[in-house]
XYZ file of C-alpha atoms in Angstrom:
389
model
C 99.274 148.686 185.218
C 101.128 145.661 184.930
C 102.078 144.711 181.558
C 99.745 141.822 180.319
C 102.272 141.050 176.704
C 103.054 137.733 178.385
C 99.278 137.266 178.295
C 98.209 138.089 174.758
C 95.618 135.806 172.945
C 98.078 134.110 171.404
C 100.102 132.812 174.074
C 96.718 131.727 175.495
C 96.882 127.660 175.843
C 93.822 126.686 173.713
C 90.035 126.495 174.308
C 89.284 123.010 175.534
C 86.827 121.170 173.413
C 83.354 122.172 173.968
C 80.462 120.175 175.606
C 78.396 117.736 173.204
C 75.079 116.533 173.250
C 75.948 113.891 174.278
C 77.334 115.586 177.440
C 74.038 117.483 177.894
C 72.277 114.338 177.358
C 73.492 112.542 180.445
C 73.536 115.423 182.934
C 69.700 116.048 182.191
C 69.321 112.075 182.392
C 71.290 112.229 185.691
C 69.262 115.371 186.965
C 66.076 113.107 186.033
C 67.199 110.122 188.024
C 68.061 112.901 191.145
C 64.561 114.426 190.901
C 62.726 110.840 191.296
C 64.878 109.884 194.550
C 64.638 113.415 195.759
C 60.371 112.348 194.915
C 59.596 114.851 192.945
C 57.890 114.751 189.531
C 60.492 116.864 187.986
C 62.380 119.638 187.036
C 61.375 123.283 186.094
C 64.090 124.844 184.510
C 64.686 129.068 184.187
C 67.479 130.498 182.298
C 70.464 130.846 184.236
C 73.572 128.788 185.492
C 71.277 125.298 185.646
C 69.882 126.000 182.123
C 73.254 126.439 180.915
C 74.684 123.495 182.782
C 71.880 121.031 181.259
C 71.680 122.417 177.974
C 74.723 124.652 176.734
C 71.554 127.299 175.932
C 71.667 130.646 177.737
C 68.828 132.756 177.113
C 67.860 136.108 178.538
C 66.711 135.815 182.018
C 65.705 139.732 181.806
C 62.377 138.765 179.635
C 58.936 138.315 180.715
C 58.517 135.522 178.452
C 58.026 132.417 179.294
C 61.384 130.193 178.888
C 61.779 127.115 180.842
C 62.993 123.499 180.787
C 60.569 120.823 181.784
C 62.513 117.813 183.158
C 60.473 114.489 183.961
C 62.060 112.702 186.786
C 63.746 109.369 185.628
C 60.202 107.287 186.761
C 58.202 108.402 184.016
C 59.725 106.357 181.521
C 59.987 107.229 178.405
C 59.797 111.140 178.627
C 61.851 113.556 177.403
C 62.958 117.027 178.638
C 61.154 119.726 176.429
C 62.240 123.248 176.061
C 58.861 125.722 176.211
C 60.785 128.778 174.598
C 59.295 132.200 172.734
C 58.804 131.336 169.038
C 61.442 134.405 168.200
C 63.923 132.959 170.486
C 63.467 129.412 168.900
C 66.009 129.457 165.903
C 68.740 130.328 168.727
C 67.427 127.031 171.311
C 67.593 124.827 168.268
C 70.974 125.559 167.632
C 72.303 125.167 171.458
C 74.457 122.479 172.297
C 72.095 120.733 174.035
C 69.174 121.186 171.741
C 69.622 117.342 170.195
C 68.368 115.954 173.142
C 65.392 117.826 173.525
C 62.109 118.819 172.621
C 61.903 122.631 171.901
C 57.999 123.595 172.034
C 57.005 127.018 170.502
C 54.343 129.688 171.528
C 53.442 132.929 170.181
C 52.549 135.825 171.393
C 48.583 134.762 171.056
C 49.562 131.516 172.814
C 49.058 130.981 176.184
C 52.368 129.526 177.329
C 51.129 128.450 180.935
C 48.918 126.336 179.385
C 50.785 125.073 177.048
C 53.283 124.220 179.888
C 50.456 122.572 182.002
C 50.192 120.018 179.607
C 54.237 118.837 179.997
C 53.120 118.490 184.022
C 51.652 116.100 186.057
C 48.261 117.939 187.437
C 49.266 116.548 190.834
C 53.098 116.929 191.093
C 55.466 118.195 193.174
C 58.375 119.815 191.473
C 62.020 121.381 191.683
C 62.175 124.702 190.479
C 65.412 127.003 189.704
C 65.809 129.272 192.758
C 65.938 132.566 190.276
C 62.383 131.422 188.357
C 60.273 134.834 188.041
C 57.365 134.893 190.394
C 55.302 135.669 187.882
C 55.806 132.636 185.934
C 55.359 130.501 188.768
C 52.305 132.012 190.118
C 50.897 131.266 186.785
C 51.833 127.980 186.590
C 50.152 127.524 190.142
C 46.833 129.218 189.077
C 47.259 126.556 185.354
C 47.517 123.639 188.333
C 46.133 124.447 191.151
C 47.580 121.173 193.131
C 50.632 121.078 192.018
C 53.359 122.318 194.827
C 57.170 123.310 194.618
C 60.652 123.441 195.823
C 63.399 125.649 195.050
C 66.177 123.769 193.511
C 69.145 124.617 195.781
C 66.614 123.021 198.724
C 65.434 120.117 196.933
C 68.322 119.300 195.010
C 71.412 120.985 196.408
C 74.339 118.704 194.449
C 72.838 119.318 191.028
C 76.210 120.476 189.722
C 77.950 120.423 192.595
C 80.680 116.859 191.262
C 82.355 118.027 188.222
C 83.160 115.440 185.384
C 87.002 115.630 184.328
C 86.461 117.630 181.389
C 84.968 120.271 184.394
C 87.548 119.642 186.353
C 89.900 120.980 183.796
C 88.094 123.789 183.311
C 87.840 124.802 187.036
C 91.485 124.185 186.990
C 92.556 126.533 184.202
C 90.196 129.235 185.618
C 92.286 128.821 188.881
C 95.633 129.154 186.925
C 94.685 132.404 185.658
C 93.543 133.574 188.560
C 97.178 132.971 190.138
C 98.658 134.825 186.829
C 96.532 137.814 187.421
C 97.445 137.989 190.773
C 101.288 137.163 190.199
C 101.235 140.303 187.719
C 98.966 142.741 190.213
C 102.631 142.196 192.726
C 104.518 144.072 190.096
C 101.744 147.015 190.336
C 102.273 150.323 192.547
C 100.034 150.023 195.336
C 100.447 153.457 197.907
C 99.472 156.270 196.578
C 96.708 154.629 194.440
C 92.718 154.394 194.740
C 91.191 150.666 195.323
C 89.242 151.356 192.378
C 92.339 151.637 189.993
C 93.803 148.787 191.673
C 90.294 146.704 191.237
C 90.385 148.035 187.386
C 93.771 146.301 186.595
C 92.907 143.055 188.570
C 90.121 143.081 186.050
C 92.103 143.383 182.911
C 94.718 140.811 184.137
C 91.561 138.371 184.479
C 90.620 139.800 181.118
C 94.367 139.409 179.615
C 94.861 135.829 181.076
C 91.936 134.222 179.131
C 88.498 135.421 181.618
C 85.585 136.196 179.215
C 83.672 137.561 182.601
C 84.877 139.187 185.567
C 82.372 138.882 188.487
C 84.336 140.872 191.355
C 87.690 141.882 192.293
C 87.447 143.103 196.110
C 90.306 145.117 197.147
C 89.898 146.097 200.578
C 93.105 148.455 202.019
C 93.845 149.355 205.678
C 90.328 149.674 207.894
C 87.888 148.900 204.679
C 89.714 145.164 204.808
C 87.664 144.201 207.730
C 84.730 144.223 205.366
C 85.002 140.766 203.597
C 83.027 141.966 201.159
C 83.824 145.574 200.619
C 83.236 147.055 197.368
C 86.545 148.745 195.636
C 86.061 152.294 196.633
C 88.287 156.271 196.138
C 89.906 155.204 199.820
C 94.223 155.918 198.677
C 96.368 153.185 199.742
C 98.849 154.133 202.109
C 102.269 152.439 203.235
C 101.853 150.529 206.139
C 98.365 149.181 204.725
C 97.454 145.402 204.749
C 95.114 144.625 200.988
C 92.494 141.982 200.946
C 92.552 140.851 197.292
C 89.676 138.784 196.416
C 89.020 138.346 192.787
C 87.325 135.720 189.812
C 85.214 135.245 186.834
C 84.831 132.577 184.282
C 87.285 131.253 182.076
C 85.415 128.657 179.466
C 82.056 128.913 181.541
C 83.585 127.979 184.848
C 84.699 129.878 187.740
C 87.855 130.899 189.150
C 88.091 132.859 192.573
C 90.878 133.189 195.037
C 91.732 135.701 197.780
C 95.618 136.572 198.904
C 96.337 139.318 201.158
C 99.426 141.615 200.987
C 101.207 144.311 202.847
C 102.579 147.816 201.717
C 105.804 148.102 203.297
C 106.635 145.961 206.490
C 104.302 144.911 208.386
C 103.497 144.781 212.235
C 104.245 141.943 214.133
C 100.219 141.470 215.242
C 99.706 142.038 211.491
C 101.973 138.758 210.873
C 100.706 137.040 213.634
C 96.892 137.251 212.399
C 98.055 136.857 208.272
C 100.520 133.479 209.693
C 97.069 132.625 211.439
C 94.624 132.590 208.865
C 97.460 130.894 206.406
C 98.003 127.927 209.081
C 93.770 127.931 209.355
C 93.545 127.710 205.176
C 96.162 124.572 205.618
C 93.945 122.986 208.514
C 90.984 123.029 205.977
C 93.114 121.695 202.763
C 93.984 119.164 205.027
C 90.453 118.267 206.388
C 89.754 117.586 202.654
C 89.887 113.471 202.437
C 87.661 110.398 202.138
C 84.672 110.365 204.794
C 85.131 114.292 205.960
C 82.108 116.268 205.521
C 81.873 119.623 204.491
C 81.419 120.699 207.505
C 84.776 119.354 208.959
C 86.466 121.622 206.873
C 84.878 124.610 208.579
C 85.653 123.164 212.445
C 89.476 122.304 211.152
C 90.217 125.953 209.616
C 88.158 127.875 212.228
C 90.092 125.908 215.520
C 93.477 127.551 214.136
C 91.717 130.960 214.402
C 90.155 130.245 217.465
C 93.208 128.805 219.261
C 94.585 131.937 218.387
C 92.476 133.431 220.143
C 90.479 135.666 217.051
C 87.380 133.076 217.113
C 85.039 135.926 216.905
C 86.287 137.746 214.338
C 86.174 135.109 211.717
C 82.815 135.706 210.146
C 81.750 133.678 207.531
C 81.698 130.365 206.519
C 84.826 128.386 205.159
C 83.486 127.758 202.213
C 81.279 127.433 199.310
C 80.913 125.321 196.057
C 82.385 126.754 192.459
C 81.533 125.415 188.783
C 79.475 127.416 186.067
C 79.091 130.066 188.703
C 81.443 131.799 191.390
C 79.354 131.002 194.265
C 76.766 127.357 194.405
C 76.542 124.691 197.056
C 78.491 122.489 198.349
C 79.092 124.899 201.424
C 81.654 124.543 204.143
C 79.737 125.318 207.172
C 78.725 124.003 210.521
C 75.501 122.037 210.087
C 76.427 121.070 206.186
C 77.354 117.024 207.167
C 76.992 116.353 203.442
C 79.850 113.835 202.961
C 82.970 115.423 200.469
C 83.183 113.364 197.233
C 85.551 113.973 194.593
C 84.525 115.719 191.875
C 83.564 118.748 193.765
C 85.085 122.015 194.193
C 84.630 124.532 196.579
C 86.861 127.470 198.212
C 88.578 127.321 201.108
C 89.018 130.810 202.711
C 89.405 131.403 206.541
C 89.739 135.577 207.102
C 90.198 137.250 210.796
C 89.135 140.889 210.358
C 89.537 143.541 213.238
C 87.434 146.194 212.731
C 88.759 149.420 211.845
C 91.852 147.946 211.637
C 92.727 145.711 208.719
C 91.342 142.150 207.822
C 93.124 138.869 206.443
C 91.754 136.556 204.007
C 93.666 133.534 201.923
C 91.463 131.629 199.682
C 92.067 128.718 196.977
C 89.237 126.888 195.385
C 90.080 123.074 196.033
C 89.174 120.147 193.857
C 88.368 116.621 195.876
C 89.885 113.663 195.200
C 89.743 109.746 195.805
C 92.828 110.423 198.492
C 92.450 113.903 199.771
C 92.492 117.473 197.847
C 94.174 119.103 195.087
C 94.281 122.836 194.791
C 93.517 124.762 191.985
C 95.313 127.805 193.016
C 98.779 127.622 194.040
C 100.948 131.266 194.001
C 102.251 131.540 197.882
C 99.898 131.872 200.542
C 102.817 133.490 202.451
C 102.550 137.525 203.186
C 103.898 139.373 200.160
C 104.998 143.087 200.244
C 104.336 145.212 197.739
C 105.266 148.999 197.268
């Protein structure tokens, strides 16, 4: 594997300051204020990225007890979120980041917890709930108050965490930065002669090496298995003459980093240029599309008329694009139908792929940040073919 001195803690650039209460504080106010234009009553909170995003806590989603933030939307004035949590788990809530700005009610296993969470809710309402709540937790809740009704949170409110502050930003940005340093190392590796998996394996440590606390997937898809955008690292030997789709992220300081470059083993083909200068000139179309008054959903049209023009319109098979922050994949997405205007703030991927099937595939991805005048990427090694050995 490539050697990952260069990369030891302490050459690491430092941890950026961590989020306060007062940070937590205004993005539960602002989700408030979203829930009462979006009309609904308010928020219903299960552990997982929007948990962690509101209140720095990040409990066990793997229990059967009852944890969930209640947010009141911004109209019923003077509430306050509260944080229903298991009594054992309540000495770890109270010392989140978040916790100052809440309410933390207790229950016991003799309590009734639906109940008790009944009482936080308008009888009535009509709520926002996190897509990945338990069934069996709402269902309760729904039996508790029988006309109450909900909506899952990416449908109701889609932008949640979708515009990052600056102090996000940075963090997005220094995810990305690793993310090229893995991948600048992973050019110095062997590739023929060697299983995906081992390949996969040191893309992971490089994430590890260059500051990731969590690796969520490092695709590496060689020769035929590269027309599967998402294929899983598997015992297939790369072989010269292969094209590799390397798609790989994680989180770096609770934010994501994910980025896609493909490279060749030995010379390539002139079709296999052709396609790879293809996609590359479709990934600039959709950087460019990125500026005041575009909607997501330009992005898409701008990448995907390269590929078209080019005559490989059908096998481009996914969307553009899709949002990044506390987790790898969130709205906004880049896709026809999405005319949600770009704002800056938000960050999203930008990765056009052509993939012939049984034949090889191409896919160049950066994660973009927008801005008042157009985009800035967060990933910047060359989107040009490289050759490895």
């Amino acid at each position: 594997m490539a050697s990952t001195d260069s990369a030891s803690a302490s050459d690491l650039p430092p941890a950026p300051a961590p989020f306060t209460a007062v940070d937590y504080r205004a993005r539960m106010e602002r989700a408030a204020a979203d829930a009462a234009a979006a009309g609904l009553a308010g928020l219903l909170v299960a552990p997982g990225p929007d948990m962690t995003y509101l209140t720095g806590y990040r409990p066990s989603a793997d229990t059967e007890r009852l944890t969930l933030l209640v947010v009141p939307a911004a109209a019923d004035a003077g509430s306050r979120p509260t944080l229903v949590v298991p009594a054992l788990e309540a000495g770890d809530a109270e010392h989140a980041p978040g916790a100052p700005a809440l309410t933390l009610s207790g229950w016991t296993d003799a309590d009734d917890p639906y109940a008790l969470t009944a009482g936080l809710l308008d009888a009535g309402g009509r709520f926002g709930i996190s897509d990945n709540a338990w069934a069996l937790h709402l269902l309760a809740l729904q039996r508790a108050l029988p006309a109450t009704s909900y909506r899952g949170l990416s449908d109701a409110m889609p932008m949640l965490r979708a515009v990052k502050d600056a102090r996000e930003l940075a963090r997005v940005e220094a995810a990305g930065a690793a993310a090229d340093a893995a991948y600048e190392d992973i050019l110095t590796v062997r590739f023929a002669g060697r299983r995906e998996s081992e390949i996969a394996a040191d893309l992971a440590a490089l994430l590890l090496a260059h500051g990731h606390s969590q690796v969520d997937f490092t695709v590496v898809g060689s020769g035929p298995n590269g027309a599967d955008p998402h294929h899983e690292a598997g015992e297939r030997v790369v072989e010269q003459g292969d094209m590799v789709v390397l798609d790989f992220g994680g989180l770096k300081h609770g934010y994501g980093s994910d980025t896609t470059r493909t490279v060749h083993v030995g010379e390539p083909t002139a079709q296999e240029r052709r396609v790879h200068d293809t996609v590359r000139e479709a990934q600039q179309a959709g950087f460019l599309a990125v500026r005041p008054g575009a909607t997501c959903q330009d992005v898409d049209r701008a990448a995907r008329a390269v590929i078209e023009d080019a005559g490989y319109g059908p096998y481009f098979i996914h969307r553009t694009g899709h949002g990044i922050g506390v987790t790898t994949h969130e709205p906004p997405y880049m896709i026809e139908g999405e005319e949600r205007p770009i704002v800056p703030g938000m960050c999203f991927s930008i990765e056009p792929g052509v993939y012939l099937p049984g034949r090889f595939g191409v896919r160049i991805e950066d994660i973009v940040t927008a801005t008042e005048t157009g985009g800035r990427r967060c990933n910047n090694t060359p989107r040009e073919m490289a050759i490895v050995e």
